[in-house]
PDB file of C-alpha atoms in Angstrom:
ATOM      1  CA  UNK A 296       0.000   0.000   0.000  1.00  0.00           C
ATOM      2  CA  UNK A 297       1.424   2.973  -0.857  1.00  0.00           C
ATOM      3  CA  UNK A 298       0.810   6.517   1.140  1.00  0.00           C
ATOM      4  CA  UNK A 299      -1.119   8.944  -1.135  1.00  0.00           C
ATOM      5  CA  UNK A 300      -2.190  12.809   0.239  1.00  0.00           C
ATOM      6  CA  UNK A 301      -5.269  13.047   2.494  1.00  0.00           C
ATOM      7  CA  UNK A 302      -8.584  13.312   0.199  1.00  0.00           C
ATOM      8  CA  UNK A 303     -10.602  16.578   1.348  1.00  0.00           C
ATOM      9  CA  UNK A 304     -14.086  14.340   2.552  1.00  0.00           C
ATOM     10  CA  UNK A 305     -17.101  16.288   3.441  1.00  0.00           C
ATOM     11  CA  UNK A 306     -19.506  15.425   6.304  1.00  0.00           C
ATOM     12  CA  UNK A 307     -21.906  13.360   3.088  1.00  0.00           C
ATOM     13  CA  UNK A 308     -18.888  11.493   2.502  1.00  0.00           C
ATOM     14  CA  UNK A 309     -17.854  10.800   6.178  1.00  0.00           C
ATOM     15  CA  UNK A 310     -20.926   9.506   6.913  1.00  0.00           C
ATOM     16  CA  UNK A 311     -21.221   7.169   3.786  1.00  0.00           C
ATOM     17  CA  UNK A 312     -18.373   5.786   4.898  1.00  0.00           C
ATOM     18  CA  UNK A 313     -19.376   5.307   7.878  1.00  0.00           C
ATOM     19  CA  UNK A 314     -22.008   3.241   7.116  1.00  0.00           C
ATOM     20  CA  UNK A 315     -20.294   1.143   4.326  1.00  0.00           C
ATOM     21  CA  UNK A 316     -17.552   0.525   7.246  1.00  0.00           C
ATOM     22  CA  UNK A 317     -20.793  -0.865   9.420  1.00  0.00           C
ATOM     23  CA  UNK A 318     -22.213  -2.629   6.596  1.00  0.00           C
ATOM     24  CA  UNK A 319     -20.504  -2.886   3.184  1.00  0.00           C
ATOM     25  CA  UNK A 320     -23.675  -5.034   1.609  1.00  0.00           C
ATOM     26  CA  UNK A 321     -25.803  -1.728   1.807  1.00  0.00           C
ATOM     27  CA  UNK A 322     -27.970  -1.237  -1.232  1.00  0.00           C
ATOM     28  CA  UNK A 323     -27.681   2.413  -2.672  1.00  0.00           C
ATOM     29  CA  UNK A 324     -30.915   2.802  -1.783  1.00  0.00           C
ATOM     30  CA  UNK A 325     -30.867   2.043   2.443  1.00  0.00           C
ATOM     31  CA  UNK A 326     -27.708   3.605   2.116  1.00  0.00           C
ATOM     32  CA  UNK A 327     -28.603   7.130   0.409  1.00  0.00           C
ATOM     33  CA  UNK A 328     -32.077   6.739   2.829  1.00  0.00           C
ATOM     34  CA  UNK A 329     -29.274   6.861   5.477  1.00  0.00           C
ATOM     35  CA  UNK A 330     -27.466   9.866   4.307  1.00  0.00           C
ATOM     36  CA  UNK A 331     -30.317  11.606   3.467  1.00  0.00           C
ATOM     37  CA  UNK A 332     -29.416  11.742  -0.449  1.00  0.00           C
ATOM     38  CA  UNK A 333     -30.905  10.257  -3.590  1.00  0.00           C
ATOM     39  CA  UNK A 334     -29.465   7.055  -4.669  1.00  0.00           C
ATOM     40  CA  UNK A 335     -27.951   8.063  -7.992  1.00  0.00           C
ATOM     41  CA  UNK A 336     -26.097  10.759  -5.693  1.00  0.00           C
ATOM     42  CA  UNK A 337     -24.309   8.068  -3.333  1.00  0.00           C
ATOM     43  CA  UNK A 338     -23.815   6.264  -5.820  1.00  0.00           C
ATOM     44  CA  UNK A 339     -21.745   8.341  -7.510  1.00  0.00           C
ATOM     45  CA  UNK A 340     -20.307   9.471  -4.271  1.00  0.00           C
ATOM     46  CA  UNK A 341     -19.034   6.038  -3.875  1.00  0.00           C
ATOM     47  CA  UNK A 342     -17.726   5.768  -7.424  1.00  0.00           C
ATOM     48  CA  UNK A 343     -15.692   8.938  -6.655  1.00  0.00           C
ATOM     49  CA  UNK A 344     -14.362   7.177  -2.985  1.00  0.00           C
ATOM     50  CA  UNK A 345     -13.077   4.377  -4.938  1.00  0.00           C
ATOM     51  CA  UNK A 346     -11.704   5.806  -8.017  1.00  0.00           C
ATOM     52  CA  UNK A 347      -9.734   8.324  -5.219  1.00  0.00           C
ATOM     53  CA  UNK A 348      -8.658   4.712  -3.895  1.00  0.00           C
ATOM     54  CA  UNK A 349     -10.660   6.071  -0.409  1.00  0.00           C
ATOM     55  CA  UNK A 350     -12.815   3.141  -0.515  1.00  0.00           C
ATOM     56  CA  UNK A 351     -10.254   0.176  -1.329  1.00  0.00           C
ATOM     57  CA  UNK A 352     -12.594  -3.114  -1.511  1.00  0.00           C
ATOM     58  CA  UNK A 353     -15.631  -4.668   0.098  1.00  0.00           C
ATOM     59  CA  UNK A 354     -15.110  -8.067   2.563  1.00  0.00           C
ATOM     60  CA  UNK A 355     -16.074 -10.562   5.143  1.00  0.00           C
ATOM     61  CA  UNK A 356     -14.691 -10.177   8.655  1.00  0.00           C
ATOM     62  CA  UNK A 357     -13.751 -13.787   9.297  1.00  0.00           C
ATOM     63  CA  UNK A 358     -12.779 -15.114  12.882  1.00  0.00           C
ATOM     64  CA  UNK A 359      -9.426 -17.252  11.943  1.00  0.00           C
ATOM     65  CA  UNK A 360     -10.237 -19.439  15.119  1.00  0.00           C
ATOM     66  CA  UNK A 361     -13.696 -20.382  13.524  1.00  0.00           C
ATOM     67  CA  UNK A 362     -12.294 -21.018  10.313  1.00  0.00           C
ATOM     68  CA  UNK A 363      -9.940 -23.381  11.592  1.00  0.00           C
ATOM     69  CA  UNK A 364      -6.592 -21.424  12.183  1.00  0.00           C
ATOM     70  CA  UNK A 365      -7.137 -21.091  16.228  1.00  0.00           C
ATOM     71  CA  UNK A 366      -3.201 -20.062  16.492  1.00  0.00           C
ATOM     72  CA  UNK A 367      -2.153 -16.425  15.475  1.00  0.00           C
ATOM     73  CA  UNK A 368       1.095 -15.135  15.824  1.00  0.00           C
ATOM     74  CA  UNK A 369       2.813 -11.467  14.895  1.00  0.00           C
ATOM     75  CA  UNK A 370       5.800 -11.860  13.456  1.00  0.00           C
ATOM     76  CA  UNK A 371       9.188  -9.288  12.994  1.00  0.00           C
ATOM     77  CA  UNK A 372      11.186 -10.555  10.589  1.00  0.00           C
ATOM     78  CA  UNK A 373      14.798  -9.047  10.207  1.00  0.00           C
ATOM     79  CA  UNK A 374      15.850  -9.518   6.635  1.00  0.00           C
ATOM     80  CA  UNK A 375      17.720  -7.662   4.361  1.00  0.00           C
ATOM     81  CA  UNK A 376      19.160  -7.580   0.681  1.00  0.00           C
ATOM     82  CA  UNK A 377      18.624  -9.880  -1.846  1.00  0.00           C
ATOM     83  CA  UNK A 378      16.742 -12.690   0.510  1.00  0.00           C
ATOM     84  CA  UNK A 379      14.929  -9.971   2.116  1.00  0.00           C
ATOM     85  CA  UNK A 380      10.759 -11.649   2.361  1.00  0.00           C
ATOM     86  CA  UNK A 381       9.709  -8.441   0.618  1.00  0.00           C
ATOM     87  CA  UNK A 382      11.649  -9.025  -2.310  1.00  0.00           C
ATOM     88  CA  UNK A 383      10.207 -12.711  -2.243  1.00  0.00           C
ATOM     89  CA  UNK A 384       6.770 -12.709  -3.661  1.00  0.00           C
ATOM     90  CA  UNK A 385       6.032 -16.210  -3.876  1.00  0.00           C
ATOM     91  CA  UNK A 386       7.236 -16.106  -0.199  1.00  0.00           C
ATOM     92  CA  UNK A 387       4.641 -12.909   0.898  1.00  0.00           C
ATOM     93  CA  UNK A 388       1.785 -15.312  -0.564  1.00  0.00           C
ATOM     94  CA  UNK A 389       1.851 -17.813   1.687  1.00  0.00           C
ATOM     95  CA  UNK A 390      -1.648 -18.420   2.795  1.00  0.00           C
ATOM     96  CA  UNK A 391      -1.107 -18.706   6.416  1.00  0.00           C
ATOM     97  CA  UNK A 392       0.313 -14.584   6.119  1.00  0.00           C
ATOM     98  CA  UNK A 393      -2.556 -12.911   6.898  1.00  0.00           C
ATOM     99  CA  UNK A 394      -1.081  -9.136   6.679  1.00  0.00           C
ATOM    100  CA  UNK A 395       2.287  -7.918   6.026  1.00  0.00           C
ATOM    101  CA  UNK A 396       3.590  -4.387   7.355  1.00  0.00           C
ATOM    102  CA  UNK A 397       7.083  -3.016   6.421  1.00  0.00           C
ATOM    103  CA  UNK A 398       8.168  -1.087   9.470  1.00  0.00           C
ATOM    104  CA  UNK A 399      10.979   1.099  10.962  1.00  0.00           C
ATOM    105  CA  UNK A 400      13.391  -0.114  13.335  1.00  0.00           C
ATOM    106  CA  UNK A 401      15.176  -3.019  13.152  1.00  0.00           C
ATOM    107  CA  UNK A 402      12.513  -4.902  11.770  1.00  0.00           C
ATOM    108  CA  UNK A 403      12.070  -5.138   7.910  1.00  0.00           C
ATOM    109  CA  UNK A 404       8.177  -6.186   8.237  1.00  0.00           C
ATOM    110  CA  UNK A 405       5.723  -7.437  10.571  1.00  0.00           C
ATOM    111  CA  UNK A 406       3.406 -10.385   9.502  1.00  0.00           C
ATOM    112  CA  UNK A 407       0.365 -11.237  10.984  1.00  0.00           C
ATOM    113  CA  UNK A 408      -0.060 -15.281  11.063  1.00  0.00           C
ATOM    114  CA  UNK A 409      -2.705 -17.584  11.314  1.00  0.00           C
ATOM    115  CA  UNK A 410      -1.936 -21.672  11.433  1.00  0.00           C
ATOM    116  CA  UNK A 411      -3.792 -24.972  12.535  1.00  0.00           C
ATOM    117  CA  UNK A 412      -1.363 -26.201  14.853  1.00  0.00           C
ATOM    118  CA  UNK A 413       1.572 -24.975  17.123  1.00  0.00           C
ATOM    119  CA  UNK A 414       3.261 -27.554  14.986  1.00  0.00           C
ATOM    120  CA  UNK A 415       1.676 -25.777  11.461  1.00  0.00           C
ATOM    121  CA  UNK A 416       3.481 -22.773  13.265  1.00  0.00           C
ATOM    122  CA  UNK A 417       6.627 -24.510  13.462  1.00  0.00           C
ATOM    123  CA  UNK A 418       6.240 -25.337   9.248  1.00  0.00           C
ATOM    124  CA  UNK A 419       6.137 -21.254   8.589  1.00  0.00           C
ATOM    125  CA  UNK A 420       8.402 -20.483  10.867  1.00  0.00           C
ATOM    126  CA  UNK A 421      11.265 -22.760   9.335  1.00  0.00           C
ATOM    127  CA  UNK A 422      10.306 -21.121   5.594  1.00  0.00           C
ATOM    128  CA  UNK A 423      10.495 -17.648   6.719  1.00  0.00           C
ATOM    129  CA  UNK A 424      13.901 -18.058   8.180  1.00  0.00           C
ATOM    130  CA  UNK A 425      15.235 -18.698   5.131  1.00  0.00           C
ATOM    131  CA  UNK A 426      14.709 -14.904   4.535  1.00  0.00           C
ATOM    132  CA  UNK A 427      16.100 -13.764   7.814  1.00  0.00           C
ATOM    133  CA  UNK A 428      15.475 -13.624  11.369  1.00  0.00           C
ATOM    134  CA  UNK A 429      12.054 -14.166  12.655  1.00  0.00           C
ATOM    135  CA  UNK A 430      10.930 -13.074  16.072  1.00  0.00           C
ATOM    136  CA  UNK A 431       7.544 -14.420  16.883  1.00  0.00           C
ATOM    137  CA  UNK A 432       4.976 -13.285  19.525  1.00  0.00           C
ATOM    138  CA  UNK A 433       1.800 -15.072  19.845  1.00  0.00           C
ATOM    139  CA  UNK A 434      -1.585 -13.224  20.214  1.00  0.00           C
ATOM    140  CA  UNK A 435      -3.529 -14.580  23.022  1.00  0.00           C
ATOM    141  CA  UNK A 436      -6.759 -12.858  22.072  1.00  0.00           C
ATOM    142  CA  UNK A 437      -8.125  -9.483  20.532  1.00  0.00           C
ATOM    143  CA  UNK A 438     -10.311  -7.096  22.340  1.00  0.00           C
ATOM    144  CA  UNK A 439     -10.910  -4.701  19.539  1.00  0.00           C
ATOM    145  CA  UNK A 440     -10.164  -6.916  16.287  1.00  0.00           C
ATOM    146  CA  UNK A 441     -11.247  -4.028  13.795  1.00  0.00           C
ATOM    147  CA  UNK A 442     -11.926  -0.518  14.278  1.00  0.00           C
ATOM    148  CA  UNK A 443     -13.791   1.474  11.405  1.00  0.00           C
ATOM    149  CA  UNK A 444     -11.438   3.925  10.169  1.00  0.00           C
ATOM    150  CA  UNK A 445     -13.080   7.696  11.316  1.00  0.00           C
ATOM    151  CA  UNK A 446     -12.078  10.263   8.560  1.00  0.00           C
ATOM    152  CA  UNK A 447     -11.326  13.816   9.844  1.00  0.00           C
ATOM    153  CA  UNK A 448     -11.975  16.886   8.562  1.00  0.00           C
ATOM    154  CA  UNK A 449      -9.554  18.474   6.314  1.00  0.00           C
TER     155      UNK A 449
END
């Protein structure tokens, strides 16, 4: 993801995304009843959002524990040069890498993990090494697990 300048967003389009953050199935019409604006208006409101790359996608929220990866895991990987992990796409698509974040620090990245099995664990933690140094903490559980983002005014 790369960082683009802040998008000027007016209250209309605050609150649309607001309520596409709450519920991103929202028909154009509930969701311009909502806003209190005619559908062919949010609608092109939410064209605009996207093209600006504002809105980014639409998706599930899915608990890994209830999908059968009950063992999560952040992990700092220190890597660098030509078997840095970020250089390694075939590596970054593992399925059990859930998010990747290049940092600061002495860290390169920061992968979020999901796996069957302490032993599952064990598997990804043995590939990404080849890359570098990986220093694992596991996540015992999540009191906020997503937070809608709140734009500000410009």
């Amino acid at each position: 993801m790369t960082s683009r300048p802040p998008i000027p967003l007016d209250g209309v389009d605050r609150r649309i995304l607001g309520e596409l953050q709450r519920d991103g199935r929202l028909s154009f019409n509930e969701l311009s009843r909502r806003v209190n604006l005619s559908a062919p208006a949010v609608a092109d409101r939410v064209r605009r959002l996207t093209d600006r790359g504002v809105i980014t996608g639409y998706h599930a929220h899915v608990d890994p524990a209830a999908a059968g990866l009950p063992v999560t895991a952040l992990v700092r990987m220190e890597c660098f040069g030509a078997h840095c992990l970020l250089r390694e796409r075939s590596s970054l698509e593992l399925p059990e890498i859930l998010q990747v974040h290049r940092v600061t620090g002495d860290a390169c990245c920061v992968l979020l993990i999901a796996v069957r099995s302490m032993e599952h664990f064990e598997e990804v933690i043995d590939r990404l090494a080849e890359h570098g140094r990986p220093s694992s903490t596991m996540i015992l559980s999540t009191p906020v697990p997503w937070r809608p983002v709140t734009a500000t005014e410009a």
